[in-house]
Coordinates of C-alpha atoms in Angstrom, one line a residue:
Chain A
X1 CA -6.9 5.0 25.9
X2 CA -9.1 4.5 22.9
X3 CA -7.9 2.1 19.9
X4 CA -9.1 1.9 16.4
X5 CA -8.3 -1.8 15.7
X6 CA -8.4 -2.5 11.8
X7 CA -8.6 -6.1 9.8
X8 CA -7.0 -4.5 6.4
X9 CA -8.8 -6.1 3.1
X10 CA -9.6 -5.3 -0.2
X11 CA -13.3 -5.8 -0.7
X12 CA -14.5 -5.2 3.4
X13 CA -11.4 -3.4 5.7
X14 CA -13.2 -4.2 9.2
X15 CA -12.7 -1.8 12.2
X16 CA -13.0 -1.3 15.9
X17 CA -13.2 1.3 18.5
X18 CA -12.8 0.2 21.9
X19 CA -11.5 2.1 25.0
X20 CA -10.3 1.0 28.6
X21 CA -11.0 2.8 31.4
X22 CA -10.4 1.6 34.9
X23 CA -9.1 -1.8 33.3
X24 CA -12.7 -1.8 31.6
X25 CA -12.9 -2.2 27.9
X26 CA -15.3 -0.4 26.4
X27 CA -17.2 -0.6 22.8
X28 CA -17.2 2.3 21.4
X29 CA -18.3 1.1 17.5
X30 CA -17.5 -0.9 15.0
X31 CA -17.8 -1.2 11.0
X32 CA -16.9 -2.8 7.7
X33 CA -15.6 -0.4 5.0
X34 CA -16.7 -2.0 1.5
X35 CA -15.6 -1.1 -1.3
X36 CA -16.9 -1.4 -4.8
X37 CA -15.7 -4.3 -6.4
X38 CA -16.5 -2.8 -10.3
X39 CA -14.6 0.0 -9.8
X40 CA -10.6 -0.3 -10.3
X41 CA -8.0 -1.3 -8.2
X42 CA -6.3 2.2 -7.3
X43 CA -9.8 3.7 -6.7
X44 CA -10.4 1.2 -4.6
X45 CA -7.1 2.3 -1.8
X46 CA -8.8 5.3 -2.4
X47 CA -12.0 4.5 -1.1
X48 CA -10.6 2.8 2.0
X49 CA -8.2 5.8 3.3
X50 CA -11.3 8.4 2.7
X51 CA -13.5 6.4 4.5
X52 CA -10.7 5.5 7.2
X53 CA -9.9 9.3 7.8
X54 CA -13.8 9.8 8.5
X55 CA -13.4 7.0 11.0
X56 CA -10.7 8.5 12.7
X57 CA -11.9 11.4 12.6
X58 CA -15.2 10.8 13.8
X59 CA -13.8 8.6 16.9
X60 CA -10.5 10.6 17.9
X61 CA -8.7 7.3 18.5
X62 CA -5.0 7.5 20.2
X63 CA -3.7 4.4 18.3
X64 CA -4.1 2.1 15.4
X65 CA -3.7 -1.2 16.2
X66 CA -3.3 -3.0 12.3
X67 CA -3.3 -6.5 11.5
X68 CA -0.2 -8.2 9.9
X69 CA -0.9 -10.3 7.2
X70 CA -0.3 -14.3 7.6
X71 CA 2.1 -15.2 4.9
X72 CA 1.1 -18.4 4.0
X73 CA -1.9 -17.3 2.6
X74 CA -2.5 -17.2 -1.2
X75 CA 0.6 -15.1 -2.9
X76 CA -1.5 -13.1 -5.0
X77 CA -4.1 -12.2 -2.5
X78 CA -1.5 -11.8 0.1
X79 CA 0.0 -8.9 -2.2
X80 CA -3.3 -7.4 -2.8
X81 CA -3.6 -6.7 1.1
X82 CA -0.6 -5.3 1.0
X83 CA -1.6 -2.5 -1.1
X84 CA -4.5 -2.1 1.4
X85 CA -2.4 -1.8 4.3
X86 CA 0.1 0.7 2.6
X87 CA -2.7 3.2 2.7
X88 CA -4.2 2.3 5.9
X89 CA -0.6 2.9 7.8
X90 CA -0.2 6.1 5.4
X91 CA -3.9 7.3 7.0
X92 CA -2.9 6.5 10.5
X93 CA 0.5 8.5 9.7
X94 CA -1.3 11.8 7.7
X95 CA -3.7 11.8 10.7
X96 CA -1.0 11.8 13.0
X97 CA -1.8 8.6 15.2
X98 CA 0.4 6.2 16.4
X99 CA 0.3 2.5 14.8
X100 CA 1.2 -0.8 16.0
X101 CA 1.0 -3.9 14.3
X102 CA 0.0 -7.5 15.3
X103 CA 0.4 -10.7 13.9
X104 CA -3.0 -13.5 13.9
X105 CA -1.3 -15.7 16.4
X106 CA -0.6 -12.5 18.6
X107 CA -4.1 -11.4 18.1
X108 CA -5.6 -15.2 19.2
X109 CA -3.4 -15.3 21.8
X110 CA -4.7 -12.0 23.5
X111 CA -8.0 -12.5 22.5
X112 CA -8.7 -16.5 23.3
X113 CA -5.1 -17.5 24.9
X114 CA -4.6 -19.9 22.2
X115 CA -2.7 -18.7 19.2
X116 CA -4.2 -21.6 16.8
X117 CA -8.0 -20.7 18.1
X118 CA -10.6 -20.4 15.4
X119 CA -12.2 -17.6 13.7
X120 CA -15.5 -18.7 15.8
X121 CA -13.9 -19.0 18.8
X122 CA -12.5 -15.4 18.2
X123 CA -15.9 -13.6 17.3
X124 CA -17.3 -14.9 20.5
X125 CA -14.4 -14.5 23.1
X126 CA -14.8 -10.6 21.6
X127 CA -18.7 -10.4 22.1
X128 CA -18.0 -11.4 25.4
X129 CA -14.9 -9.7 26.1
X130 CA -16.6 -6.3 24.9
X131 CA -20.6 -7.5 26.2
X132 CA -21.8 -7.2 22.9
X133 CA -25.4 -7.4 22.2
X134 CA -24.4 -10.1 19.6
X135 CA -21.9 -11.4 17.5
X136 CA -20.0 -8.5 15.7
X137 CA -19.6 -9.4 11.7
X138 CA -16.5 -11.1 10.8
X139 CA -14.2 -8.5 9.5
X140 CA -15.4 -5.9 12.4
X141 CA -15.2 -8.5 14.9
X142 CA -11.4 -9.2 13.7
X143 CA -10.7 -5.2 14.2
X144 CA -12.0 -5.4 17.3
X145 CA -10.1 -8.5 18.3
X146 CA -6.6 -6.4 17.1
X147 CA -7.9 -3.5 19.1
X148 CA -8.2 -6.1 22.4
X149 CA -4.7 -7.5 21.5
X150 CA -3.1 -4.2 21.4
X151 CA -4.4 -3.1 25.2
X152 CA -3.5 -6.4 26.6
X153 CA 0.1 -5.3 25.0
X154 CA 0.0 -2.4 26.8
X155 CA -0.7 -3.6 29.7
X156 CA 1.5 -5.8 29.8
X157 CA 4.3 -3.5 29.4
X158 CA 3.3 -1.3 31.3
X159 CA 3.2 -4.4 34.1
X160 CA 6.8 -5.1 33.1
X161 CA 8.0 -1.3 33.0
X162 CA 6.1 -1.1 36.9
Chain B
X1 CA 1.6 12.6 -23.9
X2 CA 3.9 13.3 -21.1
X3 CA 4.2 10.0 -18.9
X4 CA 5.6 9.5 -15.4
X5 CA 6.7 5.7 -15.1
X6 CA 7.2 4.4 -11.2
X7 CA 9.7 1.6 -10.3
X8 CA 8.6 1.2 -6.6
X9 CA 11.1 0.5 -3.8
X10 CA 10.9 0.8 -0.1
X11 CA 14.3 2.3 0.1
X12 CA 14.7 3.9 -3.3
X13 CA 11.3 4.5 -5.6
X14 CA 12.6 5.8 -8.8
X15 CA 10.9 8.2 -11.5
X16 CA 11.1 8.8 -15.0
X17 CA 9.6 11.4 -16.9
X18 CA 9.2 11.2 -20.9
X19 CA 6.9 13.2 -23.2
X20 CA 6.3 12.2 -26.9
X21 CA 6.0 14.6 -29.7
X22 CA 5.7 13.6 -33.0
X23 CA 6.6 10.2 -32.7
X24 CA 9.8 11.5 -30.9
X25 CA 10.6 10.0 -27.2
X26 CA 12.0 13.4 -25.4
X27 CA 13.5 12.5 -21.6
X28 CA 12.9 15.1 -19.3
X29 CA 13.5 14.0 -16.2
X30 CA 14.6 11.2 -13.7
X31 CA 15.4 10.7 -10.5
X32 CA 15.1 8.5 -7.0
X33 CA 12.7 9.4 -4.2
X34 CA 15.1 7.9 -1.1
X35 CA 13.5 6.9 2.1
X36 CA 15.4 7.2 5.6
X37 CA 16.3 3.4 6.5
X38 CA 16.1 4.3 10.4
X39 CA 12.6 6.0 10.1
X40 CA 9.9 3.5 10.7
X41 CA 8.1 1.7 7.8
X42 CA 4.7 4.0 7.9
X43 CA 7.0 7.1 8.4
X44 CA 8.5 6.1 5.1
X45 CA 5.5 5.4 3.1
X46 CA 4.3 8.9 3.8
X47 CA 7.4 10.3 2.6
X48 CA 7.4 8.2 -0.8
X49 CA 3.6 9.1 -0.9
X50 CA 4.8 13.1 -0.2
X51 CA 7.5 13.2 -2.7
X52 CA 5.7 11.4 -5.4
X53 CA 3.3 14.2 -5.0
X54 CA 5.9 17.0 -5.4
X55 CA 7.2 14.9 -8.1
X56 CA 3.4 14.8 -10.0
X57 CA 3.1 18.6 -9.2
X58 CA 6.2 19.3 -10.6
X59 CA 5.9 17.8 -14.1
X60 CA 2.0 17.3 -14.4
X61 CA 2.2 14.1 -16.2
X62 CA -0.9 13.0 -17.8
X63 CA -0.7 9.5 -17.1
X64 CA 1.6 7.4 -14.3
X65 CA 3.2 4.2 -15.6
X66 CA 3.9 1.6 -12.8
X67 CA 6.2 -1.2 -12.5
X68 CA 4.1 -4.3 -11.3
X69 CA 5.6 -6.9 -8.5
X70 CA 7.2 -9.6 -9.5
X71 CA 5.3 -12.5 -8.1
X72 CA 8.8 -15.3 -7.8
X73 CA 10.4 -12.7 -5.5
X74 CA 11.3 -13.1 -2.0
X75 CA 7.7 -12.9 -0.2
X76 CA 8.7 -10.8 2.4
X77 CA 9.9 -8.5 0.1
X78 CA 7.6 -8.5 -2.3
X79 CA 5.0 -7.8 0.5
X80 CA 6.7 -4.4 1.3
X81 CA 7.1 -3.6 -2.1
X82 CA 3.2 -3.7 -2.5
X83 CA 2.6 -1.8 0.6
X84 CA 4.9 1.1 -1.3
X85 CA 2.4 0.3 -4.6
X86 CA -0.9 1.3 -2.9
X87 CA 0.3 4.5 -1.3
X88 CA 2.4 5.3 -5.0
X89 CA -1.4 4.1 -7.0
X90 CA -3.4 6.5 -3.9
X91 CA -0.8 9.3 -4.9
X92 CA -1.7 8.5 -9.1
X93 CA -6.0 8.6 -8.0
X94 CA -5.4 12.0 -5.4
X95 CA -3.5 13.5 -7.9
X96 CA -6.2 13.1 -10.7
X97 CA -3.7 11.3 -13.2
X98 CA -4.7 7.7 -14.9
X99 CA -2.7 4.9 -13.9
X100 CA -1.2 2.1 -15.9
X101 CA 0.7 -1.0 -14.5
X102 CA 3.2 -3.6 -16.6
X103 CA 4.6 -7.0 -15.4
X104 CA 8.6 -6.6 -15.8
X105 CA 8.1 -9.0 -18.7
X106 CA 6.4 -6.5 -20.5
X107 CA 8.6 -3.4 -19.7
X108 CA 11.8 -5.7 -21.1
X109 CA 10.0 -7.1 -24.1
X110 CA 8.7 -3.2 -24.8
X111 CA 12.1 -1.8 -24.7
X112 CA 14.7 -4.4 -25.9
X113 CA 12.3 -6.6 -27.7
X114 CA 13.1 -9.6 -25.4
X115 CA 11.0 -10.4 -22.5
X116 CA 14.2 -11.4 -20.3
X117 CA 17.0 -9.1 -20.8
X118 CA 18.8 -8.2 -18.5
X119 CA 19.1 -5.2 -16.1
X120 CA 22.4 -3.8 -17.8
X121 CA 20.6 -4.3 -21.2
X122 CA 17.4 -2.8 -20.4
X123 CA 19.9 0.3 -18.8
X124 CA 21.7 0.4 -22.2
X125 CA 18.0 0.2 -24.3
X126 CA 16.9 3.3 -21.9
X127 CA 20.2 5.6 -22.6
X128 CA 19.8 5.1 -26.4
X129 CA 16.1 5.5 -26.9
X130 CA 16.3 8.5 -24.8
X131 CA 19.0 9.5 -26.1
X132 CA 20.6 10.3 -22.5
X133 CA 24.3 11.2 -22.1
X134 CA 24.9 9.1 -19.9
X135 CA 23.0 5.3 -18.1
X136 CA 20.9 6.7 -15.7
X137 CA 21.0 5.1 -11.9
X138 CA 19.2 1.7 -11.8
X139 CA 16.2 2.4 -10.0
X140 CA 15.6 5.9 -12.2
X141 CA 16.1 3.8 -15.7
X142 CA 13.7 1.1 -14.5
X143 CA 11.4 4.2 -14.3
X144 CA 12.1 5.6 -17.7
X145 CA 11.5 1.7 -18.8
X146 CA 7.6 1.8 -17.6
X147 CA 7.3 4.8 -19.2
X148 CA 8.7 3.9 -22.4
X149 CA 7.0 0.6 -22.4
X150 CA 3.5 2.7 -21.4
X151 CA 4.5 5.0 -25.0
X152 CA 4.6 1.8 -26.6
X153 CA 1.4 -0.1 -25.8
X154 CA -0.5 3.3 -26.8
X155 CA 0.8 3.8 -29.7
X156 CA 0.2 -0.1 -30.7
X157 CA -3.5 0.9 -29.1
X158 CA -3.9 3.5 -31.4
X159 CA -2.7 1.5 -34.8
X160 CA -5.1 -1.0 -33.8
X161 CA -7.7 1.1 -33.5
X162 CA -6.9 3.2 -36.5

């Protein structure tokens, strides 16, 4: 199973490819799509699902695995992620993959086994989950990290459903 | 100008079209894009994003007029309502059409001259100005509102500049 994992933001939307194979994950690539902060806002989305459909289509992943947003954060910024995550979930739909979404605690609970870990203690538990050459930058790292969550899910369930 | 003003909505997104000629507002059309409830939430962005599409193609509007979030909402809420926003702002960029956005202060203080009418009032303002023969549905007169309020703000624009 491969998984594009994405951390959704405005000014860098981080993603991850990983795949499992014989209860192996894999890295596969990861990235940081930036946009340009000059231009306007609605250009901006646009930027990001372009991009995101090269991605996709470049890796041929089975699944999106999205990150949720924390809703105590900043009201305003919170909102403006939102926008970003409306047309990440409409690329994963318009190139006809599935997605599944995952809260931060889910994510650091996967990832670390502690849902209050830090963002530290989540970069490195994914360089060493994936045996990375180094420490993956933040926002790839954290689409890497949703990716991880997401086949720990699945295994899961599938665990249950066996 | 012909103008296409957006209130967004997860489960109804309405539209308004309005064209002004000679200093004349002229309705010609309005409507709700409706979203199936059981469908999953990605499912129904695509199909706001689709419609709006049909919707642009069908009355080639020059510019879209969009209803901004109100920040004192319920955040939940307000957080879908934004995810609806970036697909509705991709649909404006894709479709080659300039985008405007006003706060719901604005739209009311545009079309009934006081910043905190109410809903019924604005619904009234819409009918006259347009001269419609009957209130148009809630979501499809919050529409017509942007649109009217976007007239409005250009043609102060312009008497500034001239």
């Amino acid at each position: 199973m491969r998984v594009l994992g994405i951390d959704p933001g405005s000014i860098v939307t981080g993603y991850g490819v990983i795949e499992e194979e014989n209860n192996r994950l894999l890295h596969i690539d990861n990235g940081g799509i930036f946009t340009d902060s000059n231009a306007d806002y609605p250009q901006r989305l646009k930027e990001i699902y372009e991009r995101l459909k090269l991605v996709v289509k470049q890796f041929s992943p089975e699944v999106m695995a999205v990150e949720d947003i924390f809703y105590a954060r900043n009201a305003r910024a919170a909102l403006k992620l939102a926008h970003c995550r409306g047309v990440i979930l409409l690329c994963a739909v318009h190139s006809g993959i599935d997605v599944c979404e995952y809260t931060p605690l889910e994510i650091k609970q996967a990832v670390v086994g502690y849902g209050r870990a830090g963002k530290k203690q989540v970069q490195r538990m994914v360089k060493t989950l994936l045996n990375l050459p180094e420490i993956a930058q933040i926002d790839a790292s954290d689409a890497l990290a949703v990716a991880i969550c997401h086949i720990h899910s699945f295994r899961t369930e599938e665990r249950l459903k066996g």
